[in-house]
């Protein structure tokens, strides 16, 4: 059974701080890695994707991938109350099936 | 630009009733998916359609059927609803399918009593 594991949280950070969200996956053949943001009662929305080892930055978001450790992370710099949501880590092994983690709830305190 | 549109948004069924969830996308995507989301669990794939004319089982297909009506539309049918099918259902689409980013509809909250 292919798995994607996330700490459910909640992770609470003060406004302006860096939020660090982590994810591990079990399938070494995984090829693509995604972070989705889901506000309460809403649908998931893609915010970052990464295919290669290393860091990828987009605005306040940085995705980090370490395939040797089977580890993906998302850093949110200058966290805002509007970043409060559940963040879903998702992994694809090259086919049509994307496996999702259960998500980490993030609270940013004003 | 509507993206992925799902109907209905809410539905209450009695055990044994049937219903069809509708999904349409206007992004000219080839692949479409149905996921369910339960508390404390990640999104789980029910069925997917890699391209028009094809459908395949995902992780949790039992109790469901799908139809890829055309490139735009992908429906999910519950033939005899069970309380275990109480969930939030999301339709999604992607451009080509493999390794691709998913675009989700707004979801259907389904309760089976």
PDB file of C-alpha atoms in Angstrom:
ATOM      1  CA  UNK A   1       0.000   0.000   0.000  1.00  0.00           C
ATOM      2  CA  UNK A   2       1.533   3.266  -1.134  1.00  0.00           C
ATOM      3  CA  UNK A   3       1.352   5.858   1.614  1.00  0.00           C
ATOM      4  CA  UNK A   4       1.817   9.554   2.134  1.00  0.00           C
ATOM      5  CA  UNK A   5       2.171  10.614   5.750  1.00  0.00           C
ATOM      6  CA  UNK A   6       1.652  14.051   7.262  1.00  0.00           C
ATOM      7  CA  UNK A   7       1.374  15.330  10.794  1.00  0.00           C
ATOM      8  CA  UNK A   8      -2.284  16.272  11.232  1.00  0.00           C
ATOM      9  CA  UNK A   9      -1.471  19.283  13.393  1.00  0.00           C
ATOM     10  CA  UNK A  10      -2.720  21.763  14.130  1.00  0.00           C
ATOM     11  CA  UNK A  11       0.454  23.708  13.513  1.00  0.00           C
ATOM     12  CA  UNK A  12       0.168  27.152  15.047  1.00  0.00           C
ATOM     13  CA  UNK A  13       2.532  29.986  14.079  1.00  0.00           C
ATOM     14  CA  UNK A  14       2.420  33.741  14.718  1.00  0.00           C
ATOM     15  CA  UNK A  15       1.839  36.144  11.877  1.00  0.00           C
ATOM     16  CA  UNK A  16       5.068  36.915  10.045  1.00  0.00           C
ATOM     17  CA  UNK A  17       6.793  33.674  11.061  1.00  0.00           C
ATOM     18  CA  UNK A  18       7.884  30.791   8.832  1.00  0.00           C
ATOM     19  CA  UNK A  19       5.541  27.808   8.734  1.00  0.00           C
ATOM     20  CA  UNK A  20       7.191  24.463   7.974  1.00  0.00           C
ATOM     21  CA  UNK A  21       5.026  21.589   6.774  1.00  0.00           C
ATOM     22  CA  UNK A  22       6.425  18.118   6.257  1.00  0.00           C
ATOM     23  CA  UNK A  23       5.483  14.979   4.381  1.00  0.00           C
ATOM     24  CA  UNK A  24       6.988  11.522   3.868  1.00  0.00           C
ATOM     25  CA  UNK A  25       6.096   8.979   1.209  1.00  0.00           C
ATOM     26  CA  UNK A  26       6.659   5.262   0.903  1.00  0.00           C
ATOM     27  CA  UNK A  27       7.033   4.611  -2.847  1.00  0.00           C
ATOM     28  CA  UNK A  28      10.617   5.182  -4.034  1.00  0.00           C
ATOM     29  CA  UNK A  29       9.334   5.285  -7.609  1.00  0.00           C
ATOM     30  CA  UNK A  30       7.416   8.501  -6.965  1.00  0.00           C
ATOM     31  CA  UNK A  31       8.089  11.088  -9.642  1.00  0.00           C
ATOM     32  CA  UNK A  32       6.053  14.192  -8.936  1.00  0.00           C
ATOM     33  CA  UNK A  33       5.129  15.948  -5.731  1.00  0.00           C
ATOM     34  CA  UNK A  34       2.427  18.488  -5.027  1.00  0.00           C
ATOM     35  CA  UNK A  35       1.148  20.722  -2.267  1.00  0.00           C
ATOM     36  CA  UNK A  36      -2.532  21.629  -2.252  1.00  0.00           C
ATOM     37  CA  UNK A  37      -4.180  24.153   0.051  1.00  0.00           C
ATOM     38  CA  UNK A  38      -7.725  23.491   1.226  1.00  0.00           C
ATOM     39  CA  UNK A  39      -9.759  26.058   3.111  1.00  0.00           C
ATOM     40  CA  UNK A  40     -12.514  24.733   5.360  1.00  0.00           C
ATOM     41  CA  UNK A  41     -15.491  23.650   3.286  1.00  0.00           C
ATOM     42  CA  UNK A  42     -13.699  24.321   0.001  1.00  0.00           C
ATOM     43  CA  UNK A  43     -11.935  22.245  -2.616  1.00  0.00           C
ATOM     44  CA  UNK A  44      -8.158  21.637  -2.801  1.00  0.00           C
ATOM     45  CA  UNK A  45      -6.172  24.187  -4.764  1.00  0.00           C
ATOM     46  CA  UNK A  46      -2.681  23.512  -6.124  1.00  0.00           C
ATOM     47  CA  UNK A  47      -0.060  25.888  -4.714  1.00  0.00           C
ATOM     48  CA  UNK A  48       3.281  24.171  -5.449  1.00  0.00           C
ATOM     49  CA  UNK A  49       4.697  21.264  -7.404  1.00  0.00           C
ATOM     50  CA  UNK A  50       8.226  19.882  -7.596  1.00  0.00           C
ATOM     51  CA  UNK A  51       9.779  17.113  -9.664  1.00  0.00           C
ATOM     52  CA  UNK A  52      13.511  17.243  -8.862  1.00  0.00           C
ATOM     53  CA  UNK A  53      15.594  17.108  -5.713  1.00  0.00           C
ATOM     54  CA  UNK A  54      16.247  20.482  -4.126  1.00  0.00           C
ATOM     55  CA  UNK A  55      14.256  23.623  -3.554  1.00  0.00           C
ATOM     56  CA  UNK A  56      11.664  25.390  -5.653  1.00  0.00           C
ATOM     57  CA  UNK A  57      10.514  28.870  -4.714  1.00  0.00           C
ATOM     58  CA  UNK A  58       7.361  30.709  -5.740  1.00  0.00           C
ATOM     59  CA  UNK A  59       6.687  33.947  -3.894  1.00  0.00           C
ATOM     60  CA  UNK A  60       6.363  33.204  -0.176  1.00  0.00           C
ATOM     61  CA  UNK A  61       6.270  29.446  -0.784  1.00  0.00           C
ATOM     62  CA  UNK A  62       9.243  27.078  -1.047  1.00  0.00           C
ATOM     63  CA  UNK A  63       8.893  23.376  -1.760  1.00  0.00           C
ATOM     64  CA  UNK A  64      11.785  21.101  -0.823  1.00  0.00           C
ATOM     65  CA  UNK A  65      12.311  17.564  -2.078  1.00  0.00           C
ATOM     66  CA  UNK A  66      14.752  14.917  -0.852  1.00  0.00           C
ATOM     67  CA  UNK A  67      14.152  11.683  -2.755  1.00  0.00           C
ATOM     68  CA  UNK A  68      16.847   9.771  -0.869  1.00  0.00           C
ATOM     69  CA  UNK A  69      15.016  10.436   2.398  1.00  0.00           C
ATOM     70  CA  UNK A  70      11.571  10.238   0.736  1.00  0.00           C
ATOM     71  CA  UNK A  71      10.728  13.592   2.231  1.00  0.00           C
ATOM     72  CA  UNK A  72       8.883  16.644   0.931  1.00  0.00           C
ATOM     73  CA  UNK A  73       8.364  19.902   2.748  1.00  0.00           C
ATOM     74  CA  UNK A  74       6.618  23.221   2.245  1.00  0.00           C
ATOM     75  CA  UNK A  75       7.880  26.446   3.795  1.00  0.00           C
ATOM     76  CA  UNK A  76       5.617  29.482   4.004  1.00  0.00           C
ATOM     77  CA  UNK A  77       7.516  32.677   4.741  1.00  0.00           C
ATOM     78  CA  UNK A  78       5.906  35.749   6.308  1.00  0.00           C
ATOM     79  CA  UNK A  79       2.843  33.698   7.252  1.00  0.00           C
ATOM     80  CA  UNK A  80      -0.480  35.543   7.107  1.00  0.00           C
ATOM     81  CA  UNK A  81      -3.820  34.753   8.790  1.00  0.00           C
ATOM     82  CA  UNK A  82      -5.136  34.082   5.275  1.00  0.00           C
ATOM     83  CA  UNK A  83      -2.694  31.151   5.065  1.00  0.00           C
ATOM     84  CA  UNK A  84      -4.710  29.340   7.744  1.00  0.00           C
ATOM     85  CA  UNK A  85      -5.928  26.198   5.987  1.00  0.00           C
ATOM     86  CA  UNK A  86      -5.245  22.496   5.622  1.00  0.00           C
ATOM     87  CA  UNK A  87      -2.248  21.660   3.435  1.00  0.00           C
ATOM     88  CA  UNK A  88      -2.360  18.404   1.519  1.00  0.00           C
ATOM     89  CA  UNK A  89       0.788  16.673   0.323  1.00  0.00           C
ATOM     90  CA  UNK A  90       0.277  14.583  -2.814  1.00  0.00           C
ATOM     91  CA  UNK A  91       2.560  12.170  -4.651  1.00  0.00           C
ATOM     92  CA  UNK A  92       2.343  10.631  -8.114  1.00  0.00           C
ATOM     93  CA  UNK A  93       4.392   7.649  -9.295  1.00  0.00           C
ATOM     94  CA  UNK A  94       4.070   8.437 -12.985  1.00  0.00           C
ATOM     95  CA  UNK A  95       0.646   7.035 -13.740  1.00  0.00           C
ATOM     96  CA  UNK A  96      -2.788   8.477 -13.304  1.00  0.00           C
ATOM     97  CA  UNK A  97      -3.054   7.809  -9.585  1.00  0.00           C
ATOM     98  CA  UNK A  98      -2.094  10.593  -7.208  1.00  0.00           C
ATOM     99  CA  UNK A  99      -1.903   9.609  -3.539  1.00  0.00           C
ATOM    100  CA  UNK A 100      -2.825  12.242  -0.963  1.00  0.00           C
ATOM    101  CA  UNK A 101      -1.814  12.625   2.654  1.00  0.00           C
ATOM    102  CA  UNK A 102      -4.513  13.389   5.216  1.00  0.00           C
ATOM    103  CA  UNK A 103      -3.288  16.978   5.504  1.00  0.00           C
ATOM    104  CA  UNK A 104      -1.785  19.303   8.098  1.00  0.00           C
ATOM    105  CA  UNK A 105      -3.953  22.037   9.590  1.00  0.00           C
ATOM    106  CA  UNK A 106      -2.151  25.362   9.851  1.00  0.00           C
ATOM    107  CA  UNK A 107      -3.269  28.259  12.051  1.00  0.00           C
ATOM    108  CA  UNK A 108      -1.598  31.638  11.677  1.00  0.00           C
ATOM    109  CA  UNK A 109      -2.290  33.837  14.699  1.00  0.00           C
ATOM    110  CA  UNK A 110      -2.659  37.570  14.109  1.00  0.00           C
TER     111      UNK A 110
ATOM    112  CA  UNK B   1     -13.997  30.632 -16.821  1.00  0.00           C
ATOM    113  CA  UNK B   2     -15.872  27.976 -14.819  1.00  0.00           C
ATOM    114  CA  UNK B   3     -13.102  25.311 -14.625  1.00  0.00           C
ATOM    115  CA  UNK B   4     -14.582  22.148 -13.101  1.00  0.00           C
ATOM    116  CA  UNK B   5     -18.286  22.245 -12.251  1.00  0.00           C
ATOM    117  CA  UNK B   6     -19.984  19.672 -10.028  1.00  0.00           C
ATOM    118  CA  UNK B   7     -23.636  19.164  -9.236  1.00  0.00           C
ATOM    119  CA  UNK B   8     -25.322  18.880  -6.831  1.00  0.00           C
ATOM    120  CA  UNK B   9     -23.493  20.639  -3.981  1.00  0.00           C
ATOM    121  CA  UNK B  10     -25.447  18.825  -1.278  1.00  0.00           C
ATOM    122  CA  UNK B  11     -27.492  15.636  -1.278  1.00  0.00           C
ATOM    123  CA  UNK B  12     -29.183  13.487   1.350  1.00  0.00           C
ATOM    124  CA  UNK B  13     -30.111   9.923   0.430  1.00  0.00           C
ATOM    125  CA  UNK B  14     -31.725   7.039   2.204  1.00  0.00           C
ATOM    126  CA  UNK B  15     -29.957   3.689   2.252  1.00  0.00           C
ATOM    127  CA  UNK B  16     -30.605   1.852  -0.980  1.00  0.00           C
ATOM    128  CA  UNK B  17     -31.428   4.913  -3.066  1.00  0.00           C
ATOM    129  CA  UNK B  18     -29.460   5.698  -6.197  1.00  0.00           C
ATOM    130  CA  UNK B  19     -28.086   8.937  -7.552  1.00  0.00           C
ATOM    131  CA  UNK B  20     -25.660  10.351 -10.094  1.00  0.00           C
ATOM    132  CA  UNK B  21     -23.111  13.060  -9.441  1.00  0.00           C
ATOM    133  CA  UNK B  22     -22.368  15.186 -12.472  1.00  0.00           C
ATOM    134  CA  UNK B  23     -19.058  16.779 -13.392  1.00  0.00           C
ATOM    135  CA  UNK B  24     -18.044  18.922 -16.356  1.00  0.00           C
ATOM    136  CA  UNK B  25     -14.823  20.751 -17.218  1.00  0.00           C
ATOM    137  CA  UNK B  26     -14.261  23.482 -19.760  1.00  0.00           C
ATOM    138  CA  UNK B  27     -10.444  23.424 -19.828  1.00  0.00           C
ATOM    139  CA  UNK B  28     -10.167  20.871 -22.656  1.00  0.00           C
ATOM    140  CA  UNK B  29      -8.471  18.453 -20.284  1.00  0.00           C
ATOM    141  CA  UNK B  30      -8.056  14.836 -21.312  1.00  0.00           C
ATOM    142  CA  UNK B  31      -8.167  13.160 -17.888  1.00  0.00           C
ATOM    143  CA  UNK B  32     -10.859  13.283 -15.243  1.00  0.00           C
ATOM    144  CA  UNK B  33     -11.140  11.819 -11.735  1.00  0.00           C
ATOM    145  CA  UNK B  34     -13.524  11.180  -8.875  1.00  0.00           C
ATOM    146  CA  UNK B  35     -12.179  11.366  -5.308  1.00  0.00           C
ATOM    147  CA  UNK B  36     -13.841  11.057  -1.938  1.00  0.00           C
ATOM    148  CA  UNK B  37     -12.647  12.823   1.203  1.00  0.00           C
ATOM    149  CA  UNK B  38     -13.416  11.568   4.699  1.00  0.00           C
ATOM    150  CA  UNK B  39     -12.394  13.162   8.029  1.00  0.00           C
ATOM    151  CA  UNK B  40      -8.852  12.244   9.025  1.00  0.00           C
ATOM    152  CA  UNK B  41      -8.157  10.602   5.692  1.00  0.00           C
ATOM    153  CA  UNK B  42      -6.622  11.893   2.535  1.00  0.00           C
ATOM    154  CA  UNK B  43      -8.452  12.160  -0.723  1.00  0.00           C
ATOM    155  CA  UNK B  44      -8.981   8.666  -2.102  1.00  0.00           C
ATOM    156  CA  UNK B  45      -9.361   7.943  -5.781  1.00  0.00           C
ATOM    157  CA  UNK B  46     -12.588   6.178  -6.728  1.00  0.00           C
ATOM    158  CA  UNK B  47     -12.356   6.044 -10.536  1.00  0.00           C
ATOM    159  CA  UNK B  48     -10.537   7.900 -13.230  1.00  0.00           C
ATOM    160  CA  UNK B  49     -10.762   8.392 -16.963  1.00  0.00           C
ATOM    161  CA  UNK B  50      -7.412   8.791 -18.660  1.00  0.00           C
ATOM    162  CA  UNK B  51      -9.057   9.969 -21.860  1.00  0.00           C
ATOM    163  CA  UNK B  52     -12.430  10.057 -23.548  1.00  0.00           C
ATOM    164  CA  UNK B  53     -13.757   6.544 -23.919  1.00  0.00           C
ATOM    165  CA  UNK B  54     -11.729   4.966 -21.106  1.00  0.00           C
ATOM    166  CA  UNK B  55     -12.353   4.466 -17.390  1.00  0.00           C
ATOM    167  CA  UNK B  56     -10.363   2.637 -14.709  1.00  0.00           C
ATOM    168  CA  UNK B  57     -10.721   1.758 -11.071  1.00  0.00           C
ATOM    169  CA  UNK B  58      -8.925   3.688  -8.392  1.00  0.00           C
ATOM    170  CA  UNK B  59      -8.310   2.819  -4.762  1.00  0.00           C
ATOM    171  CA  UNK B  60     -11.942   2.553  -3.563  1.00  0.00           C
ATOM    172  CA  UNK B  61     -14.228   1.678  -6.531  1.00  0.00           C
ATOM    173  CA  UNK B  62     -16.671  -0.687  -4.804  1.00  0.00           C
ATOM    174  CA  UNK B  63     -20.253   0.559  -4.834  1.00  0.00           C
ATOM    175  CA  UNK B  64     -19.655   3.087  -7.616  1.00  0.00           C
ATOM    176  CA  UNK B  65     -19.883   3.260 -11.387  1.00  0.00           C
ATOM    177  CA  UNK B  66     -18.715   5.956 -13.755  1.00  0.00           C
ATOM    178  CA  UNK B  67     -19.393   7.161 -17.267  1.00  0.00           C
ATOM    179  CA  UNK B  68     -17.171   9.357 -19.403  1.00  0.00           C
ATOM    180  CA  UNK B  69     -19.959  10.849 -21.476  1.00  0.00           C
ATOM    181  CA  UNK B  70     -17.654  12.947 -23.671  1.00  0.00           C
ATOM    182  CA  UNK B  71     -14.406  14.854 -23.239  1.00  0.00           C
ATOM    183  CA  UNK B  72     -16.065  17.408 -20.952  1.00  0.00           C
ATOM    184  CA  UNK B  73     -18.259  15.255 -18.735  1.00  0.00           C
ATOM    185  CA  UNK B  74     -17.576  12.486 -16.230  1.00  0.00           C
ATOM    186  CA  UNK B  75     -20.361  11.207 -13.979  1.00  0.00           C
ATOM    187  CA  UNK B  76     -20.305   9.085 -10.818  1.00  0.00           C
ATOM    188  CA  UNK B  77     -23.245   6.821  -9.977  1.00  0.00           C
ATOM    189  CA  UNK B  78     -24.175   5.232  -6.684  1.00  0.00           C
ATOM    190  CA  UNK B  79     -26.541   2.376  -7.527  1.00  0.00           C
ATOM    191  CA  UNK B  80     -27.580   1.493  -3.967  1.00  0.00           C
ATOM    192  CA  UNK B  81     -26.299   4.014  -1.470  1.00  0.00           C
ATOM    193  CA  UNK B  82     -24.897   2.856   1.882  1.00  0.00           C
ATOM    194  CA  UNK B  83     -24.076   4.895   5.021  1.00  0.00           C
ATOM    195  CA  UNK B  84     -20.378   4.136   4.393  1.00  0.00           C
ATOM    196  CA  UNK B  85     -20.647   6.283   1.264  1.00  0.00           C
ATOM    197  CA  UNK B  86     -21.360   9.389   3.325  1.00  0.00           C
ATOM    198  CA  UNK B  87     -18.500  11.646   2.287  1.00  0.00           C
ATOM    199  CA  UNK B  88     -17.453  14.711   0.342  1.00  0.00           C
ATOM    200  CA  UNK B  89     -16.944  13.898  -3.320  1.00  0.00           C
ATOM    201  CA  UNK B  90     -14.620  15.862  -5.563  1.00  0.00           C
ATOM    202  CA  UNK B  91     -14.314  15.711  -9.289  1.00  0.00           C
ATOM    203  CA  UNK B  92     -10.975  16.748 -10.769  1.00  0.00           C
ATOM    204  CA  UNK B  93      -9.360  17.075 -14.155  1.00  0.00           C
ATOM    205  CA  UNK B  94      -5.843  17.260 -15.540  1.00  0.00           C
ATOM    206  CA  UNK B  95      -4.397  18.104 -18.911  1.00  0.00           C
ATOM    207  CA  UNK B  96      -2.835  14.765 -19.764  1.00  0.00           C
ATOM    208  CA  UNK B  97      -3.017  12.670 -16.600  1.00  0.00           C
ATOM    209  CA  UNK B  98       0.464  11.364 -15.950  1.00  0.00           C
ATOM    210  CA  UNK B  99       2.289  13.337 -13.254  1.00  0.00           C
ATOM    211  CA  UNK B 100      -0.110  16.159 -13.844  1.00  0.00           C
ATOM    212  CA  UNK B 101      -1.530  18.858 -11.649  1.00  0.00           C
ATOM    213  CA  UNK B 102      -5.151  18.349 -10.646  1.00  0.00           C
ATOM    214  CA  UNK B 103      -7.906  20.962 -10.838  1.00  0.00           C
ATOM    215  CA  UNK B 104     -10.815  20.293  -8.508  1.00  0.00           C
ATOM    216  CA  UNK B 105     -14.497  21.060  -8.592  1.00  0.00           C
ATOM    217  CA  UNK B 106     -16.246  22.577  -5.581  1.00  0.00           C
ATOM    218  CA  UNK B 107     -17.356  19.241  -4.158  1.00  0.00           C
ATOM    219  CA  UNK B 108     -20.573  17.419  -3.257  1.00  0.00           C
ATOM    220  CA  UNK B 109     -21.470  16.805   0.385  1.00  0.00           C
ATOM    221  CA  UNK B 110     -23.369  13.499   0.397  1.00  0.00           C
ATOM    222  CA  UNK B 111     -25.115  12.053   3.433  1.00  0.00           C
ATOM    223  CA  UNK B 112     -26.621   8.570   3.364  1.00  0.00           C
ATOM    224  CA  UNK B 113     -29.031   7.883   6.196  1.00  0.00           C
TER     225      UNK B 113
END
